[in-house]
Coordinates of C-alpha atoms (C1' of nucleotides) in Angstrom, one line a residue:
Chain A
M1 CA 25.2 36.4 27.8
N2 CA 21.9 35.9 27.7
I3 CA 19.6 32.2 27.5
G4 CA 20.1 33.2 23.2
D5 CA 24.0 33.2 23.0
V6 CA 24.7 30.4 25.6
A7 CA 21.8 28.2 22.7
A8 CA 24.2 29.4 20.0
L9 CA 27.2 28.6 22.0
S10 CA 26.2 25.3 23.3
G11 CA 23.8 24.0 20.5
L12 CA 21.2 23.5 22.9
P13 CA 17.6 24.9 22.4
A14 CA 16.7 27.7 24.4
K15 CA 13.7 25.9 25.7
T16 CA 15.9 22.8 27.3
I17 CA 18.6 25.6 28.8
R18 CA 15.5 26.8 31.2
Y19 CA 14.1 23.3 31.6
Y20 CA 18.0 22.6 32.7
E21 CA 18.1 25.1 35.2
D22 CA 14.1 24.5 36.7
I23 CA 16.1 20.7 37.7
G24 CA 19.4 22.6 38.6
L25 CA 21.7 21.6 36.0
V26 CA 22.6 25.3 35.5
K27 CA 22.4 28.3 37.7
P28 CA 22.5 31.3 36.3
L29 CA 22.6 34.1 37.6
R30 CA 20.0 37.3 36.7
S31 CA 20.4 40.8 35.4
A32 CA 18.4 43.5 36.8
N33 CA 15.8 43.3 34.2
G34 CA 15.5 39.1 35.3
Y35 CA 16.9 37.9 32.3
R36 CA 19.2 34.7 32.6
S37 CA 22.9 36.4 32.5
F38 CA 25.4 33.2 31.6
R39 CA 28.9 33.3 32.7
E40 CA 31.5 31.5 30.6
S41 CA 31.5 28.9 33.5
D42 CA 27.4 28.0 32.2
A43 CA 27.9 28.1 28.7
H44 CA 30.4 25.8 29.1
K45 CA 28.1 23.0 31.9
L46 CA 25.7 23.5 28.8
A47 CA 27.7 22.1 26.1
F48 CA 28.8 19.4 28.7
L49 CA 25.8 18.7 28.7
G50 CA 24.9 18.9 25.0
R51 CA 27.7 15.9 24.6
A52 CA 26.9 14.1 26.8
R53 CA 23.0 13.6 26.0
A54 CA 24.3 13.6 22.4
L55 CA 26.2 10.2 24.1
G56 CA 22.8 9.4 24.9
F57 CA 23.6 9.7 29.0
S58 CA 20.3 10.0 31.5
I59 CA 20.0 13.5 33.2
E60 CA 20.7 11.3 36.1
D61 CA 23.7 10.8 34.6
C62 CA 24.9 13.9 33.7
R63 CA 24.5 15.2 37.1
N64 CA 26.8 12.6 38.3
L65 CA 29.1 13.3 35.5
M66 CA 29.0 17.2 36.0
A67 CA 29.8 16.5 39.5
L68 CA 32.5 14.5 38.8
Y69 CA 33.7 16.9 36.9
E70 CA 34.1 19.7 39.2
D71 CA 35.4 17.7 41.7
E72 CA 39.7 17.5 41.4
H73 CA 39.1 14.2 43.5
R74 CA 37.3 11.9 41.5
A75 CA 38.4 9.0 40.6
S76 CA 38.5 8.0 37.3
A77 CA 37.0 4.8 38.1
E78 CA 33.6 6.5 39.4
V79 CA 33.6 8.3 35.9
K80 CA 34.4 4.7 34.6
D81 CA 31.9 3.3 36.0
I82 CA 28.6 5.3 35.2
A83 CA 30.3 4.9 31.3
E84 CA 30.4 1.4 31.4
H85 CA 27.0 0.9 32.7
H86 CA 25.5 3.2 30.2
L87 CA 27.8 0.8 27.6
E88 CA 25.7 -1.8 28.5
R89 CA 22.7 -0.3 28.1
I90 CA 22.9 0.8 25.0
D91 CA 24.5 -2.5 24.1
S92 CA 20.5 -4.5 24.9
K93 CA 18.9 -1.7 23.8
I94 CA 20.9 -2.8 20.1
A95 CA 20.2 -6.4 20.8
E96 CA 16.9 -5.9 21.1
L97 CA 16.1 -3.6 18.2
K98 CA 18.4 -6.6 16.2
E99 CA 15.9 -8.9 17.1
M100 CA 12.5 -6.4 16.6
R101 CA 14.5 -5.8 12.9
A102 CA 15.3 -9.6 12.2
T103 CA 11.6 -10.2 12.8
L104 CA 10.1 -7.4 11.3
A105 CA 12.5 -8.1 8.3
H106 CA 11.2 -11.4 7.9
L107 CA 7.9 -10.9 7.9
V108 CA 8.4 -7.7 5.2
D109 CA 9.9 -10.0 3.2
A110 CA 7.5 -12.5 2.8
C111 CA 4.5 -9.6 2.7
A112 CA 3.4 -9.3 -1.4
G113 CA 2.8 -5.9 -0.7
D114 CA -0.3 -5.8 -3.4
H115 CA -3.6 -5.3 -3.7
R116 CA -4.4 -8.7 -2.1
P117 CA -5.7 -9.2 1.7
D118 CA -3.4 -11.8 2.8
C119 CA -0.9 -11.0 4.5
P120 CA 1.9 -12.4 6.5
I121 CA 2.6 -9.5 8.5
L122 CA -1.0 -10.0 10.2
A123 CA -1.1 -13.2 10.1
D124 CA 2.1 -13.1 11.9
L125 CA 0.4 -10.4 14.8
A126 CA -3.1 -12.8 14.7
K127 CA -1.2 -16.0 15.1
E128 CA -2.7 -18.3 18.3
Q129 CA 0.2 -17.8 21.1
S130 CA 3.6 -19.7 20.3
G131 CA 5.2 -22.8 21.9
E132 CA 5.9 -21.8 25.4
D133 CA 2.8 -20.0 26.2
R134 CA 0.6 -22.5 24.6
L135 CA 1.9 -25.3 27.3
E136 CA 1.5 -22.6 30.4
N137 CA -2.3 -22.4 29.1
T138 CA -2.8 -26.1 28.5
A139 CA -1.2 -27.4 31.8
Chain B
M1 CA -13.3 -13.2 31.6
N2 CA -12.6 -10.5 34.2
I3 CA -9.5 -8.6 33.5
G4 CA -7.0 -10.7 35.0
D5 CA -7.9 -13.5 32.6
V6 CA -7.1 -12.1 29.6
A7 CA -4.1 -9.9 31.8
A8 CA -3.0 -14.1 32.3
L9 CA -4.0 -14.9 28.4
S10 CA -2.1 -11.8 27.1
G11 CA 0.4 -11.5 29.1
L12 CA 0.1 -7.7 29.1
P13 CA -0.7 -5.7 32.5
A14 CA -4.2 -5.4 33.6
K15 CA -3.3 -1.3 33.7
T16 CA -2.2 -1.3 30.5
I17 CA -5.4 -2.6 29.7
R18 CA -7.3 -0.3 31.3
Y19 CA -5.5 2.2 29.3
Y20 CA -6.2 0.7 26.2
E21 CA -9.7 0.3 26.9
D22 CA -9.7 4.2 27.5
I23 CA -7.4 5.0 24.2
G24 CA -9.9 2.7 22.4
L25 CA -8.3 -0.3 21.6
V26 CA -10.4 -2.4 22.7
K27 CA -14.1 -2.3 24.0
P28 CA -15.1 -4.8 26.2
L29 CA -18.2 -5.3 27.8
R30 CA -19.7 -4.7 31.3
S31 CA -20.8 -6.8 34.0
A32 CA -24.1 -5.9 35.5
N33 CA -21.0 -5.9 38.7
G34 CA -19.6 -3.1 36.6
Y35 CA -16.5 -5.5 36.1
R36 CA -15.0 -5.5 32.5
S37 CA -15.8 -8.2 30.8
F38 CA -13.3 -9.9 28.0
R39 CA -14.4 -11.6 24.8
E40 CA -12.6 -14.7 22.8
S41 CA -12.3 -11.5 20.4
D42 CA -11.2 -9.4 22.7
A43 CA -8.6 -11.1 24.2
H44 CA -7.5 -12.1 20.6
K45 CA -6.7 -8.0 20.2
L46 CA -5.1 -8.3 22.9
A47 CA -2.8 -10.8 22.1
F48 CA -2.4 -8.9 18.8
L49 CA -1.5 -5.6 20.0
G50 CA 1.0 -7.2 22.9
R51 CA 2.8 -8.7 19.9
A52 CA 2.4 -6.0 17.7
R53 CA 3.8 -3.4 20.7
A54 CA 6.9 -6.6 21.2
L55 CA 8.2 -5.4 17.7
G56 CA 7.8 -1.8 18.8
F57 CA 4.9 -0.5 16.7
S58 CA 3.7 2.8 18.1
I59 CA 0.0 2.7 19.3
E60 CA -1.3 4.7 16.6
D61 CA 0.5 1.8 14.2
C62 CA -1.4 -0.6 16.5
R63 CA -4.4 1.1 15.9
N64 CA -3.6 1.1 12.3
L65 CA -2.9 -2.7 11.6
M66 CA -6.0 -3.5 13.8
A67 CA -7.8 -1.2 11.6
L68 CA -6.3 -3.6 8.4
Y69 CA -6.6 -6.9 10.2
E70 CA -10.6 -6.3 10.6
D71 CA -11.1 -5.4 7.5
E72 CA -11.6 -8.0 4.7
H73 CA -10.8 -5.7 1.7
R74 CA -7.5 -4.6 2.8
A75 CA -4.9 -4.3 0.7
S76 CA -1.6 -5.9 2.0
A77 CA 0.2 -3.7 0.1
E78 CA -0.5 -1.1 3.2
V79 CA 0.4 -3.6 6.2
K80 CA 3.5 -3.9 4.2
D81 CA 3.8 0.3 4.2
I82 CA 3.5 0.5 7.6
A83 CA 5.8 -2.4 8.6
E84 CA 8.8 -0.9 6.8
H85 CA 8.6 2.6 7.7
H86 CA 9.1 0.8 11.0
L87 CA 11.5 -1.0 9.8
E88 CA 13.1 2.7 8.5
R89 CA 12.8 3.6 12.1
I90 CA 14.4 0.9 14.5
D91 CA 17.5 0.7 11.4
S92 CA 18.3 4.4 12.2
K93 CA 17.6 3.7 16.0
I94 CA 20.4 0.7 15.2
A95 CA 22.9 3.1 13.8
E96 CA 22.2 6.4 15.9
L97 CA 23.3 3.8 19.3
K98 CA 25.7 1.9 17.2
E99 CA 27.6 5.4 17.0
M100 CA 27.1 6.3 20.6
R101 CA 28.8 3.2 21.4
A102 CA 31.4 3.3 19.0
T103 CA 32.1 6.8 20.8
L104 CA 32.0 5.6 24.1
A105 CA 33.3 2.0 23.6
H106 CA 36.5 4.0 23.0
L107 CA 36.3 6.5 25.6
V108 CA 35.8 3.7 28.1
D109 CA 38.7 1.9 26.4
A110 CA 41.5 4.8 27.2
C111 CA 40.2 5.6 31.1
A112 CA 42.3 3.9 33.3
G113 CA 39.6 3.9 35.7
D114 CA 41.6 4.0 38.6
H115 CA 41.8 6.1 42.1
R116 CA 43.5 9.5 40.2
P117 CA 41.5 12.3 38.8
D118 CA 42.8 11.5 35.2
C119 CA 39.6 11.0 33.1
P120 CA 39.4 10.7 28.6
I121 CA 35.9 10.3 28.9
L122 CA 35.6 13.8 31.0
A123 CA 38.4 15.8 29.0
D124 CA 36.4 14.3 26.0
L125 CA 32.9 15.8 27.3
A126 CA 34.1 18.5 28.0
K127 CA 37.0 19.5 25.0
E128 CA 36.6 22.4 23.4
Q129 CA 34.3 22.9 20.8
S130 CA 34.9 20.8 17.3
G131 CA 35.9 21.3 14.0
E132 CA 32.8 22.0 12.6
D133 CA 31.7 24.3 15.4
R134 CA 35.0 26.1 15.4
L135 CA 34.9 26.8 11.8
E136 CA 30.9 28.5 12.7
N137 CA 31.6 30.0 15.7
T138 CA 35.3 32.2 14.2
A139 CA 32.8 32.8 10.8
Chain C
dC1 C1' 5.9 55.6 19.2
dT2 C1' 6.1 51.8 17.3
dA3 C1' 7.4 47.1 15.4
dG4 C1' 10.0 43.8 15.8
dG5 C1' 12.5 40.1 18.3
dG6 C1' 14.3 38.2 22.5
dC7 C1' 13.1 37.4 27.0
dT8 C1' 10.2 36.3 30.9
dT9 C1' 6.4 32.7 33.5
dC10 C1' 3.2 29.4 33.8
dC11 C1' 0.4 25.6 31.4
dA12 C1' -0.2 21.7 28.8
dT13 C1' 1.0 17.8 26.1
dT14 C1' 4.1 14.3 24.0
dC15 C1' 4.6 8.3 24.4
dA16 C1' 3.0 5.0 26.9
dC17 C1' 2.3 3.3 30.5
dT18 C1' 2.8 2.9 35.6
dG19 C1' 1.6 3.6 40.9
dG20 C1' -0.9 4.1 44.6
dA21 C1' -5.2 5.8 47.2
dA22 C1' -9.8 4.3 48.4
dG23 C1' -13.4 1.8 48.0
dG24 C1' -16.7 -1.7 46.0
dT25 C1' -17.6 -7.3 44.9
dC26 C1' -17.4 -12.2 45.5
dA27 C1' -15.7 -16.6 46.9
dA28 C1' -14.1 -19.3 50.9
dC29 C1' -13.4 -20.2 55.2
dT30 C1' -14.4 -20.2 59.9
Chain D
dA1 C1' -22.9 -14.1 59.5
dG2 C1' -18.5 -12.1 59.5
dT3 C1' -14.7 -11.7 57.8
dT4 C1' -10.9 -12.5 55.2
dG5 C1' -8.0 -12.2 51.1
dA6 C1' -7.9 -11.6 45.9
dC7 C1' -9.9 -9.3 42.9
dC8 C1' -12.0 -5.3 40.5
dT9 C1' -13.4 0.0 40.3
dT10 C1' -12.2 4.3 39.7
dC11 C1' -9.4 8.7 39.7
dC12 C1' -5.1 11.1 40.0
dA13 C1' -0.2 11.8 40.0
dG14 C1' 4.4 10.8 38.1
dT15 C1' 7.7 8.9 34.5
dG16 C1' 12.1 11.9 31.2
dA17 C1' 12.7 15.0 28.5
dA18 C1' 11.8 18.1 26.6
dT19 C1' 8.3 21.0 23.6
dG20 C1' 4.5 24.3 22.6
dG21 C1' 1.8 28.2 23.4
dA22 C1' 0.0 32.0 25.2
dA23 C1' 0.6 36.5 28.0
dG24 C1' 3.4 39.6 29.0
dC25 C1' 8.1 42.9 29.6
dC26 C1' 12.4 44.0 27.8
dC27 C1' 15.0 46.6 24.4
dT28 C1' 16.4 48.7 20.6
dA29 C1' 15.8 50.5 15.6
dG30 C1' 13.5 53.7 12.6

DNA sequence: CTAGGGCTTCCATTCACTGGAAGGTCAACT
DNA sequence: AGTTGACCTTCCAGTGAATGGAAGCCCTAG
């Protein structure tokens, strides 16, 4: 299979597949003409990577997950550990975004959004420092 | 004020402040010794930037928000527009993360996490393509 | 034999910093 | 006067995970 074929199969852009070879995630063979030659197993790996990335795993996580996948003697605990850590990262990211969302939604709500210059959003961004900060600076 | 002082005041690392000067977000004066010399207004700007960034606005958004902040004849509608777009981005990001979270939590839940190699997480990542994909490829 | 599509490599760019090296400056203490 | 040590300067490189583009092979169809 040429790169275009695995790209179609895995749903990954050819560019990305080349990049994955660059960083050692796949090691396709080479045809006589210099083209990358992908085996079934390479296509399978790439699909695996695509799904892991879609779940938000980092490349390093993917590397580790692949290694575990290929290790018949793995302990599922190791996989679960990676997944649980990732779940925590997702959760804190969600929490962070929700907090931003809450603040921002509040400000957007308060803003008239008309032709006049008065704007609670800008007022908030420009406000003097909050309680804790003021304490620090006054101390 | 030297850079360390505004860093303390704004809560931004000195490195970041230099970077902001680099990309034209602040324009501190220079002392005879070559040190950056920040006015009150610069410190104020940096605090503004810090808060906007903390709300997740991109640097380009920050640039525009600053410009609006400094424009007495702005229409609050312009500010609100930027904020609403950002709110949408946040919402779709949250939705995306929640979806990941749901899938991942399900898999983590199903995984024994013991010494045995059997692992639903890996099984899912390695599975043959899903319904839609199979349709596409069979066609 | 030429046009096109697919493939190759290499380099630059993205975003928003961050780290580090090499060196100048300044205030304080010996 | 000398020397720490904290602070400041510039410049270059790296982060993550690709993505864009240029220049140039390769292969097939017409």
